[in-house]
Short mmCIF file of C-alpha atoms and ligand atoms in Angstrom, two decimals:
data_model
loop_
_atom_site.label_atom_id
_atom_site.label_comp_id
_atom_site.label_asym_id
_atom_site.label_seq_id
_atom_site.Cartn_x
_atom_site.Cartn_y
_atom_site.Cartn_z
CA MET A 1 24.90 17.26 -8.93
CA ALA A 2 21.53 17.55 -7.92
CA LYS A 3 19.26 20.36 -8.16
CA ILE A 4 17.64 22.34 -5.34
CA LEU A 5 14.54 24.61 -5.64
CA VAL A 6 14.43 26.91 -3.51
CA VAL A 7 11.24 28.65 -2.78
CA GLU A 8 11.42 31.50 -0.16
CA ASP A 9 9.71 34.95 -0.42
CA GLU A 10 12.55 36.55 1.76
CA ALA A 11 15.20 37.63 -0.15
CA LYS A 12 17.94 37.49 2.44
CA ILE A 13 17.05 33.90 3.17
CA ALA A 14 16.77 32.82 -0.45
CA ARG A 15 20.43 34.43 -1.15
CA PHE A 16 22.29 32.93 1.95
CA VAL A 17 21.00 29.51 1.30
CA GLU A 18 21.36 29.60 -2.47
CA LEU A 19 25.16 30.73 -1.86
CA GLU A 20 25.44 27.49 0.65
CA LEU A 21 24.00 25.14 -1.47
CA LYS A 22 25.95 26.40 -4.67
CA TYR A 23 29.06 26.16 -2.50
CA GLU A 24 28.14 22.60 -1.57
CA GLY A 25 27.85 22.27 -5.46
CA TYR A 26 24.84 22.30 -6.31
CA GLU A 27 22.96 23.63 -8.70
CA VAL A 28 19.79 25.81 -7.45
CA GLU A 29 16.54 27.43 -8.90
CA ILE A 30 15.30 30.29 -6.67
CA ALA A 31 11.52 30.95 -6.81
CA SER A 32 9.54 33.65 -4.49
CA ASP A 33 6.21 33.28 -4.53
CA GLY A 34 3.96 30.03 -4.62
CA ARG A 35 3.05 30.02 -7.96
CA THR A 36 6.20 30.14 -9.44
CA GLY A 37 7.72 27.48 -7.17
CA LEU A 38 4.66 25.46 -8.19
CA ASP A 39 5.54 25.46 -11.77
CA LYS A 40 9.30 25.04 -11.09
CA ALA A 41 9.03 22.29 -8.70
CA LEU A 42 6.95 20.53 -11.39
CA HIS A 43 8.74 21.66 -14.53
CA ALA A 44 12.23 22.76 -13.88
CA GLY A 45 13.70 19.23 -13.51
CA VAL A 46 14.54 19.35 -9.92
CA ASP A 47 15.53 16.92 -7.70
CA LEU A 48 14.74 18.54 -4.18
CA VAL A 49 12.18 20.97 -2.97
CA LEU A 50 13.21 23.53 -0.07
CA LEU A 51 9.36 25.20 0.27
CA ASP A 52 8.66 28.07 2.86
CA ILE A 53 5.31 27.90 4.43
CA MET A 54 4.35 31.81 4.28
CA LEU A 55 4.88 32.65 0.74
CA PRO A 56 3.01 35.09 -1.52
CA GLY A 57 0.67 34.02 -4.05
CA LEU A 58 0.15 30.25 -2.93
CA SER A 59 1.10 28.93 0.27
CA GLY A 60 3.75 26.14 0.79
CA ILE A 61 1.16 24.13 2.02
CA GLU A 62 -0.65 24.39 -0.94
CA VAL A 63 2.09 23.80 -3.46
CA CYS A 64 3.30 20.78 -1.56
CA ARG A 65 -0.44 19.22 -1.79
CA ARG A 66 -0.64 20.35 -5.55
CA VAL A 67 3.50 19.03 -6.47
CA ARG A 68 2.50 15.73 -4.56
CA MET A 69 -0.21 15.22 -7.17
CA GLU A 70 2.22 14.98 -9.94
CA SER A 71 5.78 14.20 -8.36
CA GLU A 72 7.57 12.61 -5.79
CA VAL A 73 10.24 14.77 -5.67
CA PRO A 74 11.54 15.30 -2.00
CA ILE A 75 10.22 18.29 -0.27
CA ILE A 76 11.61 19.89 2.88
CA MET A 77 9.51 22.22 4.47
CA LEU A 78 10.72 25.63 5.98
CA THR A 79 8.42 26.76 8.97
CA ALA A 80 8.24 29.33 11.32
CA LYS A 81 9.43 28.50 15.05
CA ASP A 82 6.98 26.35 16.65
CA ASP A 83 4.58 26.58 14.55
CA VAL A 84 2.74 23.19 15.04
CA THR A 85 -0.15 23.37 12.92
CA ASP A 86 2.08 24.20 9.89
CA LYS A 87 4.35 21.18 10.31
CA VAL A 88 1.78 19.28 10.53
CA ALA A 89 -0.12 20.38 7.61
CA GLY A 90 3.08 19.96 5.55
CA LEU A 91 3.62 16.45 6.41
CA ASP A 92 0.20 15.94 5.79
CA MET A 93 0.61 16.97 2.45
CA GLY A 94 3.57 14.84 1.74
CA ALA A 95 6.46 16.89 2.96
CA ASP A 96 9.16 14.40 3.66
CA ASP A 97 10.85 16.56 6.31
CA TYR A 98 10.78 20.32 8.07
CA MET A 99 13.51 22.44 9.39
CA THR A 100 12.25 25.34 11.78
CA LYS A 101 13.72 28.72 10.96
CA PRO A 102 16.28 30.25 12.07
CA PHE A 103 17.73 27.27 11.01
CA ALA A 104 21.76 25.83 11.39
CA ILE A 105 22.98 25.73 7.43
CA GLU A 106 24.74 22.42 8.58
CA GLU A 107 21.34 21.16 9.36
CA LEU A 108 19.89 21.83 6.27
CA LEU A 109 22.35 20.06 4.53
CA ALA A 110 22.51 16.97 6.49
CA ARG A 111 18.53 17.15 5.48
CA ILE A 112 19.09 17.63 2.20
CA ARG A 113 21.63 14.53 1.85
CA VAL A 114 19.11 12.13 3.80
CA ALA A 115 16.10 13.10 1.85
CA LEU A 116 17.91 12.92 -1.49
CA ASN A 117 19.69 9.49 -0.44
CA ARG A 118 16.49 7.96 0.43
CA HIS A 119 14.71 9.03 -2.86
CA ALA A 120 17.50 7.40 -4.92
CA LYS A 121 17.10 4.57 -2.55
CA LYS A 122 13.24 4.35 -3.27
CA GLY A 123 13.52 4.73 -6.70
CA SER A 124 16.04 1.82 -7.58
CA ALA A 125 15.25 -0.55 -4.89
CA GLU A 126 13.61 -3.46 -6.08
CA PRO A 127 10.67 -4.07 -3.68
CA VAL A 128 11.96 -6.80 -1.68
CA LYS A 129 9.19 -8.75 0.36
CA THR A 130 10.62 -10.25 3.72
CA ASP A 131 9.12 -11.33 6.74
CA GLU A 132 12.48 -11.11 8.70
CA LEU A 133 15.21 -7.95 9.05
CA GLU A 134 18.38 -8.49 10.21
CA VAL A 135 22.05 -6.82 10.83
CA GLY A 136 24.74 -9.15 12.14
CA GLU A 137 23.19 -11.21 14.78
CA LEU A 138 20.28 -9.07 15.34
CA LYS A 139 17.34 -10.36 13.35
CA LEU A 140 13.46 -8.75 13.59
CA ASN A 141 10.24 -11.27 12.35
CA LEU A 142 8.10 -8.96 11.36
CA ALA A 143 5.21 -11.39 11.51
CA SER A 144 5.50 -12.17 14.86
CA HIS A 145 6.94 -8.54 16.31
CA SER A 146 9.75 -10.20 17.62
CA ALA A 147 13.47 -9.48 18.08
CA HIS A 148 16.31 -11.88 18.65
CA TYR A 149 20.11 -11.23 18.95
CA GLY A 150 22.26 -14.45 18.59
CA GLY A 151 19.18 -16.24 18.80
CA GLU A 152 17.99 -14.93 22.36
CA GLU A 153 14.90 -13.22 21.91
CA LEU A 154 14.56 -9.65 23.00
CA ALA A 155 12.30 -8.45 25.53
CA LEU A 156 11.16 -5.41 24.00
CA THR A 157 8.07 -3.05 24.37
CA LYS A 158 5.81 -2.08 21.54
CA LYS A 159 7.66 1.11 20.90
CA GLU A 160 11.18 -0.46 21.10
CA TYR A 161 10.23 -3.09 18.49
CA GLU A 162 8.64 -0.37 16.16
CA LEU A 163 11.64 1.91 16.68
CA LEU A 164 13.92 -0.79 16.10
CA GLU A 165 11.86 -2.37 12.97
CA TYR A 166 11.51 1.41 11.66
CA LEU A 167 15.62 1.90 12.03
CA LEU A 168 16.32 -1.71 10.04
CA LYS A 169 13.84 -0.72 7.25
CA ASN A 170 15.89 1.74 6.71
CA LYS A 171 18.92 0.29 7.21
CA ASN A 172 21.84 1.97 5.67
CA ILE A 173 19.91 5.52 5.63
CA ALA A 174 20.23 8.01 8.27
CA VAL A 175 16.61 8.89 9.80
CA THR A 176 15.87 11.96 11.60
CA ARG A 177 14.23 12.09 15.01
CA GLU A 178 11.76 13.80 13.49
CA GLN A 179 10.90 10.90 10.86
CA LEU A 180 11.21 8.53 13.63
CA LEU A 181 8.73 10.47 15.64
CA ASN A 182 6.50 10.68 13.53
CA ASN A 183 6.64 7.38 11.82
CA VAL A 184 6.76 5.46 15.37
CA TRP A 185 4.77 7.88 17.36
CA GLY A 186 2.45 9.71 15.27
CA TYR A 187 1.66 13.40 15.85
CA GLU A 188 0.41 13.33 19.40
CA TYR A 189 4.44 13.84 20.50
CA PHE A 190 4.59 16.18 17.48
CA GLY A 191 7.97 18.27 18.32
CA ASP A 192 8.74 16.33 21.18
CA THR A 193 11.81 14.93 20.31
CA ASN A 194 13.39 13.96 23.58
CA VAL A 195 11.14 10.97 23.27
CA VAL A 196 13.09 9.39 20.60
CA ASP A 197 16.42 10.02 22.75
CA VAL A 198 14.77 8.22 25.27
CA TYR A 199 13.90 5.24 23.51
CA ILE A 200 17.08 4.96 22.06
CA ARG A 201 18.95 4.81 25.35
CA TYR A 202 16.61 2.10 25.96
CA LEU A 203 17.00 -0.09 22.87
CA ARG A 204 20.91 0.81 23.41
CA GLN A 205 21.06 -0.87 26.90
CA LYS A 206 19.08 -3.85 25.23
CA ILE A 207 21.12 -4.77 22.29
CA ASP A 208 24.47 -2.76 22.25
CA ASP A 209 25.39 -2.88 26.05
CA LYS A 210 23.84 -6.11 26.42
CA TYR A 211 25.73 -8.01 23.75
CA GLY A 212 28.72 -5.21 23.60
CA VAL A 213 28.07 -4.44 20.05
CA HIS A 214 27.41 -1.37 18.36
CA ILE A 215 24.44 -1.72 16.33
CA ILE A 216 22.69 1.98 16.50
CA SER A 217 24.84 5.00 15.84
CA THR A 218 24.44 8.59 16.00
CA VAL A 219 24.77 11.11 13.00
CA ARG A 220 25.35 13.99 14.36
CA GLY A 221 22.95 16.89 13.37
CA VAL A 222 20.32 14.37 11.88
CA GLY A 223 19.68 10.99 13.81
CA TYR A 224 20.48 7.56 14.03
CA ILE A 225 21.05 5.18 11.32
CA ILE A 226 21.64 1.06 11.49
CA LYS A 227 24.58 0.13 9.02
CA ASP A 228 25.73 -3.22 7.87
CA GLU A 229 28.38 -4.38 9.40
CA ARG A 230 31.53 -3.65 7.69
CA1 CA B 301 7.86 33.50 3.78
#
């Protein structure tokens, strides 16, 4: 089972997260300051790091930056509510995701699964260079930025196309609203994940509803996924 490092100086939160993670079967390492966190992230053989931003010694942002100089280990930042600067800085430093405190443990667990899964795929997948992505009858041509369903061209806006492309590039992996927001819209929409839901609705109208199929699925508490047909 994966080993998770929790870098958090608030003992109550650290203890709570540790118990929940252990209950799920994870191994857990705890660090209560930035320097210990950095050391364990690099040398304790951990598979994922939960990293608080406000830490004594070294800030979470700085820990993240230094870890990224040496390691690709997935990092989920824990940020104070609505601190947009911290979120942007964390993602700039190479964090994979972030959670706003206070968080629901189920959502944290879901994001941990997503990050571990994504990392595992990244490591094992041979880089396939292709100009076309597809699922079922849906085909995306990356060179011409066009999408077809059953041979019929879909009239998608630029953002709709980009959203669909990102989902298809991550086929069979649940992606969070924040990942979609960051990768498709960039930072100017930071925190406004409603825009993602709105565009998912547009895509569903143009594909799922129009052709009577179910291409884009909702993953509760996480985001969205496009899966290969079973
Ligand atoms: Ca803290």
